[in-house]
JSON list of C-alpha atoms and ligand atoms in Angstrom, two decimals:
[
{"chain": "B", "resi": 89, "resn": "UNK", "atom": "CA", "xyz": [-1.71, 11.84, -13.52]},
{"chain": "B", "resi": 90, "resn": "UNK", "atom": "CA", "xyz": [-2.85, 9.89, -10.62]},
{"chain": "B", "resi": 91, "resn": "UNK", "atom": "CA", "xyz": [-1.57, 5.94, -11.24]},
{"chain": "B", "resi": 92, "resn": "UNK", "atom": "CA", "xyz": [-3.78, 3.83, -8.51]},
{"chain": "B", "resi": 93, "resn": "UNK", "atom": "CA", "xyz": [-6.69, 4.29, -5.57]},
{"chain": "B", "resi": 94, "resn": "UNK", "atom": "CA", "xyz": [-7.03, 6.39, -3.35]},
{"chain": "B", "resi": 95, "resn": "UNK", "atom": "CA", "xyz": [-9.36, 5.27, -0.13]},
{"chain": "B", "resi": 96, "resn": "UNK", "atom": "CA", "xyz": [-10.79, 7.55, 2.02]},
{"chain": "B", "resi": 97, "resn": "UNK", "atom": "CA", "xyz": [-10.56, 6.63, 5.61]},
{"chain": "B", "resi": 98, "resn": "UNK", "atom": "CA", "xyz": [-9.83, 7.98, 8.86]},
{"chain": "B", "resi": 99, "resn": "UNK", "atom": "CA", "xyz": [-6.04, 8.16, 10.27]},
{"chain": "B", "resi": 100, "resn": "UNK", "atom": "CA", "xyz": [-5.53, 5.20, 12.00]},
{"chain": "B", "resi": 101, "resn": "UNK", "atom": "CA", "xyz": [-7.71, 2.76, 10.34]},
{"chain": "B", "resi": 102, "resn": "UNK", "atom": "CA", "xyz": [-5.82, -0.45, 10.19]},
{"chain": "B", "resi": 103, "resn": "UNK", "atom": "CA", "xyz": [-4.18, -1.02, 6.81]},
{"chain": "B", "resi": 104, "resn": "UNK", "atom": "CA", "xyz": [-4.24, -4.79, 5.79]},
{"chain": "B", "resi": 105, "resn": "UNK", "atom": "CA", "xyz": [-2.07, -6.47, 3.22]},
{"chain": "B", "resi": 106, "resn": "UNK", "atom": "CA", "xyz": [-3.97, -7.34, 0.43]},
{"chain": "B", "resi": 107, "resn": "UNK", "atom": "CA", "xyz": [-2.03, -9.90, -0.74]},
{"chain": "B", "resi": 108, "resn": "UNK", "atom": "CA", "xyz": [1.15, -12.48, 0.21]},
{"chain": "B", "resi": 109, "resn": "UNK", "atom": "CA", "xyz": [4.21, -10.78, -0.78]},
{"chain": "B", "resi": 110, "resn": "UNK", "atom": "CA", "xyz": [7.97, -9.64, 0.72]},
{"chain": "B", "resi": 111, "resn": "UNK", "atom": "CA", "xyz": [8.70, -5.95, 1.97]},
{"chain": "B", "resi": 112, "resn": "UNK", "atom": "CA", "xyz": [10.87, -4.40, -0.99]},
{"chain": "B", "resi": 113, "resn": "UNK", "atom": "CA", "xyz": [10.81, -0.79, 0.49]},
{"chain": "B", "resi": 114, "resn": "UNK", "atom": "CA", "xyz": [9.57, 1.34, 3.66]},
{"chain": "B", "resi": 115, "resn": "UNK", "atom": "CA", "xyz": [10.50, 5.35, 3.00]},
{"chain": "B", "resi": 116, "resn": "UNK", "atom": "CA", "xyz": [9.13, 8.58, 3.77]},
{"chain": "B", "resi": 117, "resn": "UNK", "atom": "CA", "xyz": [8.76, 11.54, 1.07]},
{"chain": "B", "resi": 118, "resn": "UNK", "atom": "CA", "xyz": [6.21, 13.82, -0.40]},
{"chain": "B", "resi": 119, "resn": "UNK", "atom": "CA", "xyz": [4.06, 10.55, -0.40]},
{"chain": "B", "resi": 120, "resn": "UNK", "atom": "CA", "xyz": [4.46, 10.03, 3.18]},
{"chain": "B", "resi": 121, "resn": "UNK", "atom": "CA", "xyz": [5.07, 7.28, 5.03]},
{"chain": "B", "resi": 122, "resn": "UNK", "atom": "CA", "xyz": [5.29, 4.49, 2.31]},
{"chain": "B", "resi": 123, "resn": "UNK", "atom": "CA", "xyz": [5.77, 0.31, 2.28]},
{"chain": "B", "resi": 124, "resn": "UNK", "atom": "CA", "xyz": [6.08, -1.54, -0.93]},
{"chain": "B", "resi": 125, "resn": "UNK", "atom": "CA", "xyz": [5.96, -5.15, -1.44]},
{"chain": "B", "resi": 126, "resn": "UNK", "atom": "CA", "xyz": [6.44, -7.31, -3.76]},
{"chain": "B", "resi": 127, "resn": "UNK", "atom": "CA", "xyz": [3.42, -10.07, -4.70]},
{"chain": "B", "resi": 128, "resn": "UNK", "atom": "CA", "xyz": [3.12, -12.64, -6.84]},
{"chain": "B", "resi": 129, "resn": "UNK", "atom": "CA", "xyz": [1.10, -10.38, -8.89]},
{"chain": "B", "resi": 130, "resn": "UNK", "atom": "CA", "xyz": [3.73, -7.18, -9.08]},
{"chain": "B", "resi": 131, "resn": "UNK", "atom": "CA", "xyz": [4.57, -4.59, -6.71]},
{"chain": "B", "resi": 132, "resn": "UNK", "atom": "CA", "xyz": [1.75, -3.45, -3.68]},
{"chain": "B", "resi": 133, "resn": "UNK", "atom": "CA", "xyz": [2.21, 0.08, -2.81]},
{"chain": "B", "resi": 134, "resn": "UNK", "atom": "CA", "xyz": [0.56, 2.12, 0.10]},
{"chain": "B", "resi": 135, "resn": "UNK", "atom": "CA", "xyz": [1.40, 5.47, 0.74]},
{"chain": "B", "resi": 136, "resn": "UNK", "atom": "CA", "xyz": [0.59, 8.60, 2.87]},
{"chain": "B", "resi": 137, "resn": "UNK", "atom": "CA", "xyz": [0.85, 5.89, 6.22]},
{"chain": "B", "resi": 138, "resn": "UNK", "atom": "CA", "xyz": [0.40, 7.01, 9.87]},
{"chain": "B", "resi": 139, "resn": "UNK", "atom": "CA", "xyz": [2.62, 3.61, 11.00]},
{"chain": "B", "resi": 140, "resn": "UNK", "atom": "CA", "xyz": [4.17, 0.80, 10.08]},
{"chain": "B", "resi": 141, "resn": "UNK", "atom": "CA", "xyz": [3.85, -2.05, 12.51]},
{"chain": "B", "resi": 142, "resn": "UNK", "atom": "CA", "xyz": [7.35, -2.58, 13.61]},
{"chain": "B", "resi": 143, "resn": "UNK", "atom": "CA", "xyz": [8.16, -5.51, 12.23]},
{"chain": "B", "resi": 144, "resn": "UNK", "atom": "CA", "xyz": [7.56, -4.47, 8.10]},
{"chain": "B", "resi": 145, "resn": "UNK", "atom": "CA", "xyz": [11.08, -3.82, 7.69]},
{"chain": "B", "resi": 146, "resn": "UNK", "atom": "CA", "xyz": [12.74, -4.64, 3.88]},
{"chain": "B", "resi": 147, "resn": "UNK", "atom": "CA", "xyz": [12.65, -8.02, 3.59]},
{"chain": "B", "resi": 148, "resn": "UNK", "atom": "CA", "xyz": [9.66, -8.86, 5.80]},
{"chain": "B", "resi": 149, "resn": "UNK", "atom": "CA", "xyz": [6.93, -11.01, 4.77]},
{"chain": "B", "resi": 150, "resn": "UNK", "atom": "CA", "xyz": [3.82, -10.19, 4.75]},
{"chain": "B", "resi": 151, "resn": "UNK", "atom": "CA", "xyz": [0.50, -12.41, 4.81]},
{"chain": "B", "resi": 152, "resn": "UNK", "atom": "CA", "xyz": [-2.72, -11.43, 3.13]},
{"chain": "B", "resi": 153, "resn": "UNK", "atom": "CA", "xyz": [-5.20, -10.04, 5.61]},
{"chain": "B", "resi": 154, "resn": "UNK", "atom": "CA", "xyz": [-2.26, -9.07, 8.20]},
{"chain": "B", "resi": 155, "resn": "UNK", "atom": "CA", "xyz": [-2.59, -5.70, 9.77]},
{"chain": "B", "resi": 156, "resn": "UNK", "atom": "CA", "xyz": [0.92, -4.44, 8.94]},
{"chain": "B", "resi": 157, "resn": "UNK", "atom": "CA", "xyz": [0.15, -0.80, 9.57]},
{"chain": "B", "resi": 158, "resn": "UNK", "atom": "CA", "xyz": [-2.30, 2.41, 9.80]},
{"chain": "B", "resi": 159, "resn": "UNK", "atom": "CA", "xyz": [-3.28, 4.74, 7.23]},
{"chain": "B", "resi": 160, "resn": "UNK", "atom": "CA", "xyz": [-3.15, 8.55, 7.77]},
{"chain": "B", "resi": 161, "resn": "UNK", "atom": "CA", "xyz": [-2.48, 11.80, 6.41]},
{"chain": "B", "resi": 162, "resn": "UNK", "atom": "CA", "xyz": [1.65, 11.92, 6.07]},
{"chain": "B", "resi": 163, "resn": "UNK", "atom": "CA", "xyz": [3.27, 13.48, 2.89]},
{"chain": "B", "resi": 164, "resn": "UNK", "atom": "CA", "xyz": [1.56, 15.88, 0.64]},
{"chain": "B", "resi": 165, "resn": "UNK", "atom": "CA", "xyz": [-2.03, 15.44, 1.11]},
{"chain": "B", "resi": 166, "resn": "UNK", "atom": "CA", "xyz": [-5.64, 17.46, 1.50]},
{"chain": "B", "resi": 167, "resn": "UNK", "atom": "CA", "xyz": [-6.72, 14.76, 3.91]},
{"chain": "B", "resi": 168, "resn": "UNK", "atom": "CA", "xyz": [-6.58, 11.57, 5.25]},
{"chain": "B", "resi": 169, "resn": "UNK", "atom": "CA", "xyz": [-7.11, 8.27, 2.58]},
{"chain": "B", "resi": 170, "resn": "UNK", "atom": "CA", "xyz": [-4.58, 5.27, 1.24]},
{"chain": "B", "resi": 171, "resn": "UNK", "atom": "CA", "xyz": [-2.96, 5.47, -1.67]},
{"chain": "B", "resi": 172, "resn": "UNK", "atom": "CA", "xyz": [-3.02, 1.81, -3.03]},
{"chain": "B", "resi": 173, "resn": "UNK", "atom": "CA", "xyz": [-1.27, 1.12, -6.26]},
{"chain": "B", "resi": 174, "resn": "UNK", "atom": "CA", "xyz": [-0.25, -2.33, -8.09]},
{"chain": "B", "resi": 175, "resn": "UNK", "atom": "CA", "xyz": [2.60, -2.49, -10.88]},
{"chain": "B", "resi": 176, "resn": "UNK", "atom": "CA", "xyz": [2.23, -5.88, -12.28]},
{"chain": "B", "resi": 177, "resn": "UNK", "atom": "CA", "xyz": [5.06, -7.92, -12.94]},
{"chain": "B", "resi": 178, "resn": "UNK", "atom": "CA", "xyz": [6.86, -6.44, -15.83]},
{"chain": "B", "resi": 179, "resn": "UNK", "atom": "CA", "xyz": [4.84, -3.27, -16.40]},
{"chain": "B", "resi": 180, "resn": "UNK", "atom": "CA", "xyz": [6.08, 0.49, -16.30]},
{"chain": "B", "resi": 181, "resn": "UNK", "atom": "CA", "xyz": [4.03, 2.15, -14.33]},
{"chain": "B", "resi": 182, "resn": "UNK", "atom": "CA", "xyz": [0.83, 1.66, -11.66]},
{"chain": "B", "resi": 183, "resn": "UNK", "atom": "CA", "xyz": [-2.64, 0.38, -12.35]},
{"chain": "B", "resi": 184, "resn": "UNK", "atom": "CA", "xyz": [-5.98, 0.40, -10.79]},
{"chain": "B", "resi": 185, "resn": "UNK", "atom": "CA", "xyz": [-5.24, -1.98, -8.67]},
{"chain": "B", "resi": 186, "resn": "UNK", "atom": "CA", "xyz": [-8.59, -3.17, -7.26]},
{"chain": "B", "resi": 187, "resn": "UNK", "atom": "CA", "xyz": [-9.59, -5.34, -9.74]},
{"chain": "B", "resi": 188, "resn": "UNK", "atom": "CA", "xyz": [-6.44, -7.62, -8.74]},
{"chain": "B", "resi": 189, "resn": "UNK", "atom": "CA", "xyz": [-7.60, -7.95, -5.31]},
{"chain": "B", "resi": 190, "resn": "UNK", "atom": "CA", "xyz": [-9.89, -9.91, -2.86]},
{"chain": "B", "resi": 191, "resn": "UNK", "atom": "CA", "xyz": [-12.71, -7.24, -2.38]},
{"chain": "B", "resi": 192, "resn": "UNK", "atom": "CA", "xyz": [-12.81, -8.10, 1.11]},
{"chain": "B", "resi": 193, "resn": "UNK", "atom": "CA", "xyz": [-8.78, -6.76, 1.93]},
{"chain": "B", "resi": 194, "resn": "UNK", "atom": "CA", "xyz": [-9.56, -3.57, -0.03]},
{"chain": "B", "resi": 195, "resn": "UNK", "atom": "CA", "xyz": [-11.29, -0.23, 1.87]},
{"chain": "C", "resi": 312, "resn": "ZN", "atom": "ZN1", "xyz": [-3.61, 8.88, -4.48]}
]
């Protein structure tokens, strides 16, 4: 089961918010580095992060087309890429989230 995107990029590509939202969470795990926020669409998340800019701290905002961080290889991973994921307001689990977003903030 794999619930969302995964880009390929190099570590340290800039990772952009794809949408307005608020910083719900910012943890580390077997997904990596990982932000969440919350949109007016449902819940952004990006995992497997090489940074956070230091401001994205829980409760942040962020702004659509901000750099708010890198992507890398943390967590359990074969190589470097983005997890992106988007649970929509009210729904159980992730979608393929790249339909819900400007083409132009995604990869
Ligand atoms: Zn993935």
């Amino acid at each position: 089961m794999h619930a969302g995107t995964d880009v390929a990029v190099p570590t340290g590509t800039p990772l952009v918010a794809v949408l307005d939202g608020v910083v719900s969470e910012v943890s580390r795990g077997s997904a990596g580095l990982v932000v969440r926020y919350q949109t007016a669409l449902g819940r952004v998340s990006c995992m497997h992060l090489d940074s956070l800019a230091p401001r994205i701290v829980v409760g942040a905002t962020v702004s659509g087309g901000e750099v708010i961080g890198a992507t890398g290889q943390s967590g359990n991973v074969t190589g470097p890429h983005l997890h992106l994921e988007l649970r929509p307001i009210g729904a159980s689990s992730s979608v393929d989230p790249l339909p819900f977003f400007p083409a132009e903030r995604v990869a």
